[in-house]
Amino acid sequence: MPIIMCSKPSPIIFAILFLALLCNGASTVAGCIESERNALVDFKGGLRDHAGRLSSWTGSDCCNWQGVACSNRTGHVVRLDLRNPHPFSVTDDQPYNEWSMGGELRPSLLGLKKLRHLDLSMNNFGGRPIPEFIGSIRNLRYLNLSRAGLGGLVPRQIGNLSSLQYLDLYNDLDPSFSDQVREFSIDDSLWISGLSSLRHLDMKNVKFGDTSNPVQSLNMLPNIVEVRLSRCDIQSIPLSLPHVNFTRLSTLDLSGNWIDTPTIPSWLFNVSSLLHLDLSSNWFRGSIPAEVGNLSSLNVLALSDNKLQGGIPKELGNICNLQTLTLMNINISRSLPELGDVFTGCIKTSLENLELSRTGLRSYLPDWLGELTSLKTLFLGGNSLVGSLPESLGRLTSLQELVLADNELNGTVPESLGGLVELVSLDLSMNLLEGIISEAHLANLTKLLYLDLSSNRLVLKFSPNWVPLFQLYSLRVSSCRLGKKFPSWIRNQANISWLVMANAGIVDAMPDWFWILAVQVQTLDILDISENEISGRLPNFFSLIGLSELILRSNYFYGSLPKFSRNVEVLDLSNNLFSGTIDPAIGESMPSLILLSLSGNKLHGDVPSSLCQLQNVATIDLARNLFSGELPNCWRHFSQEHDLTVLDISSNNLSGGVPDTIGSLSSLEALHLSNNSLSGEIPSSLQGCKRLAILDLSQNKFTGKLPTWIGESSLPLRILRLRSNMLAGRIPQNLPRLLSLQIVDLAHNNLSGTIPKSFGKFDAMKVSRAYGGRVLPGFVSSYVESLEVVMKGGAIKYGESNGILSLVTALDLSGNELYGTIPREFGSLGGLMSLNLSGNHLNGEIPKEVGSMQSLVSLDLSRNDLSGAIPSTMAYLTFLSYLDLSRNNLSGRIPSGNQLQTFNESTYIGNHGLCGFPVKQICEDYNAETRNNNTSEEDGGGSEMWLPYLGTAPGFVVGFWVFWGTLILKSNWKHAYLRCIDRQYDRFYVIVALTLNRCKNSYF
């Protein structure tokens, strides 16, 4: 019998046999495990699934069910993915809502013993807390509960998941989306240290407690690679760590917190593995440390929006892999050319995104910017850069975004910018640029989507037949000159969404092709062609479903108002020639309105009561039209949370009373009903307007007493105008309790009694303001508050756009039946600009304390019974440009010095006892004084003294009469000149007042 010799088996044969057995074993698994199938069925029973996403969860083999995955070897469920396939979108939340799951998360999940992956993100579980049993699914490697509509305290039991590698609890659903949405919170972050296998942690928007210090817990995780903790209300991190355990950390995002440290912690610069470091939007102070250069692998460094100051360390320029550097809104305060040492290192070849907006940079744009040839974005807006745009910018051929807005750049725009063929966005707005933008600037920018040249002195000059190769998404060219014709090249822009061409010098009829294009492409979102001279009728906008803002203010559009889309949020057709009525059902047909401005037209009829159905509206401006009838009594329909801020129906033909229901508008900040024929008493229900800052009921027919409830209320009133009504009785003494009241106008009523001494206690009139601001504290969209204030003998209009209105202070009690003396307490009103007490029956002397009212620009005490001398202290009123003391019984010498003798005789007319310049009456003591001081001179001495001036006298006389003679003979020239001088003085006064107050603030 032959002996068979067996050689030693080959390892390859063993491997083949092992794989065969493995595959054979896998093929023997039939379906999922019964107990796990039952667990899934029970879990499904607690869910709300309107979209039927779990409709496949039938039959015995759960491994084939939607969202379920099993192990091929054991049959255990290892993966459950119920993520919503349609993420939440602010612009269109319908798919998200339809596909969201909700309901109860049942503990039957614990039956899935080998579950490694659980994803419930992008659903809406109605603010339910994360179940504690999640912490008992010990085999979990992946847990994603982000944006799932869960909320409340994150259970510490999650810290038991020692095998977990990926944890995502990011929650950014807006609570306004659903009243059931709640934020996640953590009371103690120590449990995070139990996640010993964790590599990825995303807890954006999870709120950490005051004492929670996540960094120390994270430092105990040896495998952590990515940490995202932005907007978590973290207030501090340690300045030092005894041992830095972040050996693998590549991404650290702590942005949007409240971290306040005297410097950026030094341990951060020992984490040499960092690729992405984001500390933006915190309170880090000090300077950027030179140790930042230790992070040699860094790709992204974001330090924007902190309290950092000082320069950029040159060591940063040696980080050869740095691609993104964002330092916006920190105080670098350096000359941009000085930073050349930083950006000429190896960083110049790697840097792709450089964001230095609003950092206090000054000087000119240096040529070394052109050496950053890898740049894709360059943001230098909001600085103090001057000079022209350098040709070297044309070398940045990879540039996609260039933002130089809000600087002081001047000169022309070089054609070399037209060589930036990759450019997607170009923003040169709010500078001093001038000259022509031609086709050569834009012809090669085929990828351009966003172009903003607004608020410059540029002239866009293209041939009529020019067809650009780009398709813009946004065009902003306000205050540029586009020519008188409506730009025809826009006809080819089929993707235009934002078109802003306000104040562009267009004098033309609106072309029909534009409206046809808008309807065809359906991309138009914002259209602003205000402040031009464009005419024409408007088509129906009902089919423009994407249009959200239509601003045609100050043009010559005419005809009746068309139908508008339900999606329009801003409708500003003010200062045109529209006629007809407002759609009675506007509240139903335009439910999205936030701003409605139809002022300055010829609209008539009733004010529609359906306005009260506009639950999102912040501003309703129907002023200066022909509306008649009574105000609708429907305002109670607004919800308590409603944001109606401005209601202006002034200068119409309204009659009747003020509806009590207006008092239910708790968010109202400005109520303008002036210049109508409203009557009755001022309703006490207005106390319900808790935020009311402006109440203007002037020029109506209101009767009764001036309400005492105004002073008793807690209203934040700043402007009270009740002039030209028929109010009677005494002036309430409690008005000065309104601490913010800066303009009080009660003129031309039938008020009687004495002026309350308490009127010397108006807090807002005691000190002049150095800086302007908003009179209306809330956000009122594009509405700009303006108001006529009677001073200097006429009405002057002040607006909020330049902050001037908030600086104006005035007290006007003229044209009433007041008697008694002028309160000496007025001397405390050192910030009052205008005081008008004319046309009353005031007697006694002008109190010397008036000289302490150092901010007075206008003082009118005419047509009273005042007597005695003009106090010499009035000579100290250095800003006084208008004074009227006429028609009183004043006597004595007009004080000399400063302003008082610069006024003409009409200022003092009707006071027969006054003497001295500028009146003709010579004071008796003047002749005696002249005689006593008169001395004879030597013969010829006087002539020699005047000889040098004899030659200049004829020239002065000729020049004087050429100038003033022209003004006398040409009355229109004269009035224009005087108006110009008066306007310039008002501006000069504000500038001087601001300067003086800044000086006071710096010294005291």
Tab-separated table of N, CA and C in Angstrom, residues 362-450:
chain	number	residue	atom	x	y	z
A	362	ARG	N	-6.903	101.714	7.362
A	362	ARG	CA	-6.869	103.026	6.727
A	362	ARG	C	-5.795	103.046	5.643
A	363	SER	N	-5.638	104.196	5.044
A	363	SER	CA	-4.683	104.420	3.964
A	363	SER	C	-5.211	103.837	2.657
A	364	TYR	N	-4.327	103.556	1.729
A	364	TYR	CA	-4.691	103.191	0.369
A	364	TYR	C	-4.606	101.667	0.181
A	365	LEU	N	-5.062	101.201	-0.962
A	365	LEU	CA	-4.968	99.784	-1.311
A	365	LEU	C	-3.583	99.523	-1.890
A	366	PRO	N	-2.738	98.725	-1.213
A	366	PRO	CA	-1.347	98.533	-1.658
A	366	PRO	C	-1.254	97.551	-2.827
A	367	ASP	N	-0.171	97.640	-3.547
A	367	ASP	CA	0.041	96.765	-4.700
A	367	ASP	C	0.240	95.312	-4.297
A	368	TRP	N	0.713	95.059	-3.043
A	368	TRP	CA	0.969	93.662	-2.669
A	368	TRP	C	-0.307	92.821	-2.645
A	369	LEU	N	-1.494	93.488	-2.615
A	369	LEU	CA	-2.726	92.713	-2.707
A	369	LEU	C	-2.759	91.896	-3.998
A	370	GLY	N	-2.170	92.424	-5.053
A	370	GLY	CA	-2.157	91.730	-6.329
A	370	GLY	C	-1.278	90.498	-6.340
A	371	GLU	N	-0.461	90.298	-5.278
A	371	GLU	CA	0.396	89.119	-5.203
A	371	GLU	C	-0.298	87.934	-4.558
A	372	LEU	N	-1.476	88.154	-3.989
A	372	LEU	CA	-2.231	87.052	-3.362
A	372	LEU	C	-3.009	86.335	-4.460
A	373	THR	N	-2.311	85.659	-5.308
A	373	THR	CA	-2.887	85.182	-6.567
A	373	THR	C	-3.858	84.024	-6.397
A	374	SER	N	-3.921	83.425	-5.200
A	374	SER	CA	-4.873	82.328	-4.971
A	374	SER	C	-6.196	82.819	-4.406
A	375	LEU	N	-6.291	84.118	-4.130
A	375	LEU	CA	-7.491	84.650	-3.488
A	375	LEU	C	-8.741	84.383	-4.312
A	376	LYS	N	-9.777	83.905	-3.589
A	376	LYS	CA	-11.101	83.743	-4.178
A	376	LYS	C	-12.082	84.763	-3.612
A	377	THR	N	-11.880	85.167	-2.347
A	377	THR	CA	-12.718	86.215	-1.754
A	377	THR	C	-11.821	87.238	-1.081
A	378	LEU	N	-12.146	88.517	-1.261
A	378	LEU	CA	-11.430	89.622	-0.622
A	378	LEU	C	-12.471	90.610	-0.103
A	379	PHE	N	-12.594	90.689	1.229
A	379	PHE	CA	-13.560	91.577	1.872
A	379	PHE	C	-12.791	92.654	2.645
A	380	LEU	N	-12.908	93.907	2.196
A	380	LEU	CA	-12.263	95.038	2.866
A	380	LEU	C	-13.272	96.154	3.128
A	381	GLY	N	-14.536	95.841	3.164
A	381	GLY	CA	-15.571	96.850	3.328
A	381	GLY	C	-15.611	97.447	4.724
A	382	GLY	N	-16.239	98.643	4.821
A	382	GLY	CA	-16.464	99.263	6.125
A	382	GLY	C	-15.212	99.739	6.824
A	383	ASN	N	-14.200	100.139	6.078
A	383	ASN	CA	-12.979	100.668	6.671
A	383	ASN	C	-12.828	102.148	6.302
A	384	SER	N	-11.615	102.657	6.405
A	384	SER	CA	-11.341	104.054	6.050
A	384	SER	C	-10.301	104.117	4.944
A	385	LEU	N	-10.473	103.270	3.973
A	385	LEU	CA	-9.532	103.212	2.853
A	385	LEU	C	-9.797	104.358	1.886
A	386	VAL	N	-8.738	104.954	1.416
A	386	VAL	CA	-8.836	106.108	0.512
A	386	VAL	C	-8.045	105.816	-0.758
A	387	GLY	N	-8.073	106.787	-1.644
A	387	GLY	CA	-7.299	106.662	-2.869
A	387	GLY	C	-8.054	105.892	-3.937
A	388	SER	N	-7.362	105.581	-4.990
A	388	SER	CA	-7.983	104.936	-6.150
A	388	SER	C	-7.800	103.426	-6.093
A	389	LEU	N	-8.528	102.739	-6.952
A	389	LEU	CA	-8.405	101.289	-7.060
A	389	LEU	C	-7.152	100.973	-7.883
A	390	PRO	N	-6.215	100.200	-7.328
A	390	PRO	CA	-4.970	99.953	-8.059
A	390	PRO	C	-5.168	98.967	-9.206
A	391	GLU	N	-4.379	99.141	-10.236
A	391	GLU	CA	-4.413	98.234	-11.375
A	391	GLU	C	-4.037	96.815	-10.957
A	392	SER	N	-3.261	96.693	-9.865
A	392	SER	CA	-2.780	95.378	-9.438
A	392	SER	C	-3.909	94.435	-9.050
A	393	LEU	N	-5.074	94.977	-8.721
A	393	LEU	CA	-6.207	94.100	-8.414
A	393	LEU	C	-6.558	93.224	-9.609
A	394	GLY	N	-6.243	93.677	-10.776
A	394	GLY	CA	-6.532	92.904	-11.978
A	394	GLY	C	-5.724	91.626	-12.092
A	395	ARG	N	-4.693	91.463	-11.232
A	395	ARG	CA	-3.880	90.244	-11.269
A	395	ARG	C	-4.502	89.109	-10.455
A	396	LEU	N	-5.573	89.412	-9.707
A	396	LEU	CA	-6.213	88.385	-8.869
A	396	LEU	C	-7.189	87.579	-9.728
A	397	THR	N	-6.640	86.808	-10.639
A	397	THR	CA	-7.460	86.160	-11.658
A	397	THR	C	-8.322	85.026	-11.129
A	398	SER	N	-8.086	84.589	-9.876
A	398	SER	CA	-8.937	83.547	-9.282
A	398	SER	C	-10.075	84.136	-8.442
A	399	LEU	N	-10.079	85.458	-8.330
A	399	LEU	CA	-11.028	86.115	-7.429
A	399	LEU	C	-12.474	85.881	-7.865
A	400	GLN	N	-13.308	85.488	-6.873
A	400	GLN	CA	-14.730	85.262	-7.110
A	400	GLN	C	-15.601	86.314	-6.430
A	401	GLU	N	-15.139	86.823	-5.286
A	401	GLU	CA	-15.894	87.845	-4.567
A	401	GLU	C	-14.965	88.985	-4.172
A	402	LEU	N	-15.341	90.216	-4.534
A	402	LEU	CA	-14.568	91.408	-4.173
A	402	LEU	C	-15.511	92.421	-3.544
A	403	VAL	N	-15.289	92.725	-2.250
A	403	VAL	CA	-16.135	93.667	-1.511
A	403	VAL	C	-15.250	94.787	-0.969
A	404	LEU	N	-15.421	95.983	-1.520
A	404	LEU	CA	-14.702	97.177	-1.067
A	404	LEU	C	-15.686	98.257	-0.626
A	405	ALA	N	-16.895	97.869	-0.290
A	405	ALA	CA	-17.970	98.810	0.017
A	405	ALA	C	-17.689	99.611	1.282
A	406	ASP	N	-18.344	100.777	1.380
A	406	ASP	CA	-18.344	101.601	2.587
A	406	ASP	C	-16.938	102.005	3.005
A	407	ASN	N	-16.209	102.580	2.067
A	407	ASN	CA	-14.911	103.186	2.333
A	407	ASN	C	-14.935	104.612	1.792
A	408	GLU	N	-13.770	105.169	1.550
A	408	GLU	CA	-13.679	106.512	0.974
A	408	GLU	C	-12.829	106.485	-0.289
A	409	LEU	N	-12.937	105.407	-1.022
A	409	LEU	CA	-12.182	105.250	-2.255
A	409	LEU	C	-12.688	106.236	-3.304
A	410	ASN	N	-11.776	106.782	-4.071
A	410	ASN	CA	-12.168	107.766	-5.082
A	410	ASN	C	-11.501	107.454	-6.415
A	411	GLY	N	-11.688	108.355	-7.333
A	411	GLY	CA	-11.122	108.140	-8.653
A	411	GLY	C	-12.014	107.242	-9.500
A	412	THR	N	-11.462	106.772	-10.581
A	412	THR	CA	-12.226	105.953	-11.516
A	412	THR	C	-11.996	104.467	-11.246
A	413	VAL	N	-12.847	103.654	-11.824
A	413	VAL	CA	-12.721	102.202	-11.704
A	413	VAL	C	-11.869	101.711	-12.869
A	414	PRO	N	-10.726	101.078	-12.586
A	414	PRO	CA	-9.850	100.655	-13.690
A	414	PRO	C	-10.474	99.532	-14.517
A	415	GLU	N	-10.218	99.569	-15.809
A	415	GLU	CA	-10.749	98.541	-16.697
A	415	GLU	C	-10.111	97.180	-16.429
A	416	SER	N	-8.979	97.178	-15.684
A	416	SER	CA	-8.316	95.903	-15.394
A	416	SER	C	-9.195	94.982	-14.564
A	417	LEU	N	-10.181	95.546	-13.834
A	417	LEU	CA	-11.105	94.698	-13.092
A	417	LEU	C	-11.901	93.805	-14.039
A	418	GLY	N	-12.012	94.237	-15.276
A	418	GLY	CA	-12.708	93.423	-16.262
A	418	GLY	C	-11.971	92.142	-16.603
A	419	GLY	N	-10.722	92.008	-16.151
A	419	GLY	CA	-9.965	90.790	-16.388
A	419	GLY	C	-10.184	89.723	-15.334
A	420	LEU	N	-10.982	90.024	-14.303
A	420	LEU	CA	-11.247	89.048	-13.238
A	420	LEU	C	-12.365	88.119	-13.701
A	421	VAL	N	-12.008	87.214	-14.570
A	421	VAL	CA	-13.019	86.423	-15.293
A	421	VAL	C	-13.763	85.443	-14.399
A	422	GLU	N	-13.257	85.161	-13.202
A	422	GLU	CA	-13.934	84.244	-12.289
A	422	GLU	C	-14.892	84.975	-11.346
A	423	LEU	N	-14.950	86.294	-11.467
A	423	LEU	CA	-15.708	87.098	-10.512
A	423	LEU	C	-17.198	86.754	-10.545
A	424	VAL	N	-17.738	86.478	-9.357
A	424	VAL	CA	-19.163	86.185	-9.193
A	424	VAL	C	-19.866	87.362	-8.521
A	425	SER	N	-19.162	88.038	-7.605
A	425	SER	CA	-19.768	89.140	-6.849
A	425	SER	C	-18.802	90.314	-6.783
A	426	LEU	N	-19.297	91.513	-7.145
A	426	LEU	CA	-18.488	92.744	-7.102
A	426	LEU	C	-19.290	93.809	-6.374
A	427	ASP	N	-18.748	94.285	-5.243
A	427	ASP	CA	-19.432	95.296	-4.435
A	427	ASP	C	-18.486	96.463	-4.187
A	428	LEU	N	-18.747	97.581	-4.873
A	428	LEU	CA	-17.968	98.812	-4.701
A	428	LEU	C	-18.844	99.925	-4.131
A	429	SER	N	-19.946	99.590	-3.524
A	429	SER	CA	-20.936	100.574	-3.085
A	429	SER	C	-20.421	101.461	-1.957
A	430	MET	N	-21.078	102.610	-1.787
A	430	MET	CA	-20.820	103.559	-0.703
A	430	MET	C	-19.359	104.010	-0.649
A	431	ASN	N	-18.895	104.527	-1.787
A	431	ASN	CA	-17.578	105.134	-1.873
A	431	ASN	C	-17.713	106.486	-2.575
A	432	LEU	N	-16.596	107.021	-3.033
A	432	LEU	CA	-16.594	108.302	-3.737
A	432	LEU	C	-16.105	108.117	-5.176
A	433	LEU	N	-16.353	106.949	-5.706
A	433	LEU	CA	-15.888	106.634	-7.053
A	433	LEU	C	-16.655	107.452	-8.087
A	434	GLU	N	-15.982	107.787	-9.163
A	434	GLU	CA	-16.598	108.589	-10.214
A	434	GLU	C	-16.093	108.122	-11.572
A	435	GLY	N	-16.588	108.775	-12.584
A	435	GLY	CA	-16.181	108.395	-13.929
A	435	GLY	C	-17.163	107.420	-14.558
A	436	ILE	N	-16.744	106.837	-15.660
A	436	ILE	CA	-17.636	106.025	-16.487
A	436	ILE	C	-17.354	104.537	-16.290
A	437	ILE	N	-18.450	103.767	-16.144
A	437	ILE	CA	-18.381	102.314	-16.228
A	437	ILE	C	-18.866	101.943	-17.624
A	438	SER	N	-17.967	101.352	-18.409
A	438	SER	CA	-18.293	101.039	-19.805
A	438	SER	C	-18.405	99.530	-19.983
A	439	GLU	N	-18.682	99.135	-21.200
A	439	GLU	CA	-18.770	97.716	-21.518
A	439	GLU	C	-17.437	97.015	-21.271
A	440	ALA	N	-16.332	97.755	-21.426
A	440	ALA	CA	-15.007	97.159	-21.238
A	440	ALA	C	-14.799	96.673	-19.806
A	441	HIS	N	-15.468	97.320	-18.856
A	441	HIS	CA	-15.343	96.897	-17.459
A	441	HIS	C	-16.029	95.558	-17.206
A	442	LEU	N	-17.063	95.257	-17.941
A	442	LEU	CA	-17.930	94.133	-17.599
A	442	LEU	C	-17.992	93.047	-18.664
A	443	ALA	N	-17.472	93.302	-19.839
A	443	ALA	CA	-17.689	92.399	-20.973
A	443	ALA	C	-17.188	90.987	-20.711
A	444	ASN	N	-16.069	90.828	-19.977
A	444	ASN	CA	-15.474	89.504	-19.778
A	444	ASN	C	-15.913	88.832	-18.485
A	445	LEU	N	-16.761	89.507	-17.723
A	445	LEU	CA	-17.193	88.942	-16.432
A	445	LEU	C	-18.400	88.035	-16.658
A	446	THR	N	-18.175	86.939	-17.323
A	446	THR	CA	-19.277	86.076	-17.755
A	446	THR	C	-19.939	85.328	-16.603
A	447	LYS	N	-19.266	85.228	-15.446
A	447	LYS	CA	-19.820	84.498	-14.303
A	447	LYS	C	-20.452	85.416	-13.263
A	448	LEU	N	-20.486	86.710	-13.551
A	448	LEU	CA	-20.964	87.685	-12.570
A	448	LEU	C	-22.441	87.460	-12.251
A	449	LEU	N	-22.746	87.400	-10.944
A	449	LEU	CA	-24.122	87.238	-10.478
A	449	LEU	C	-24.589	88.421	-9.642
A	450	TYR	N	-23.679	89.047	-8.898
A	450	TYR	CA	-24.028	90.134	-7.983
A	450	TYR	C	-23.173	91.354	-8.322
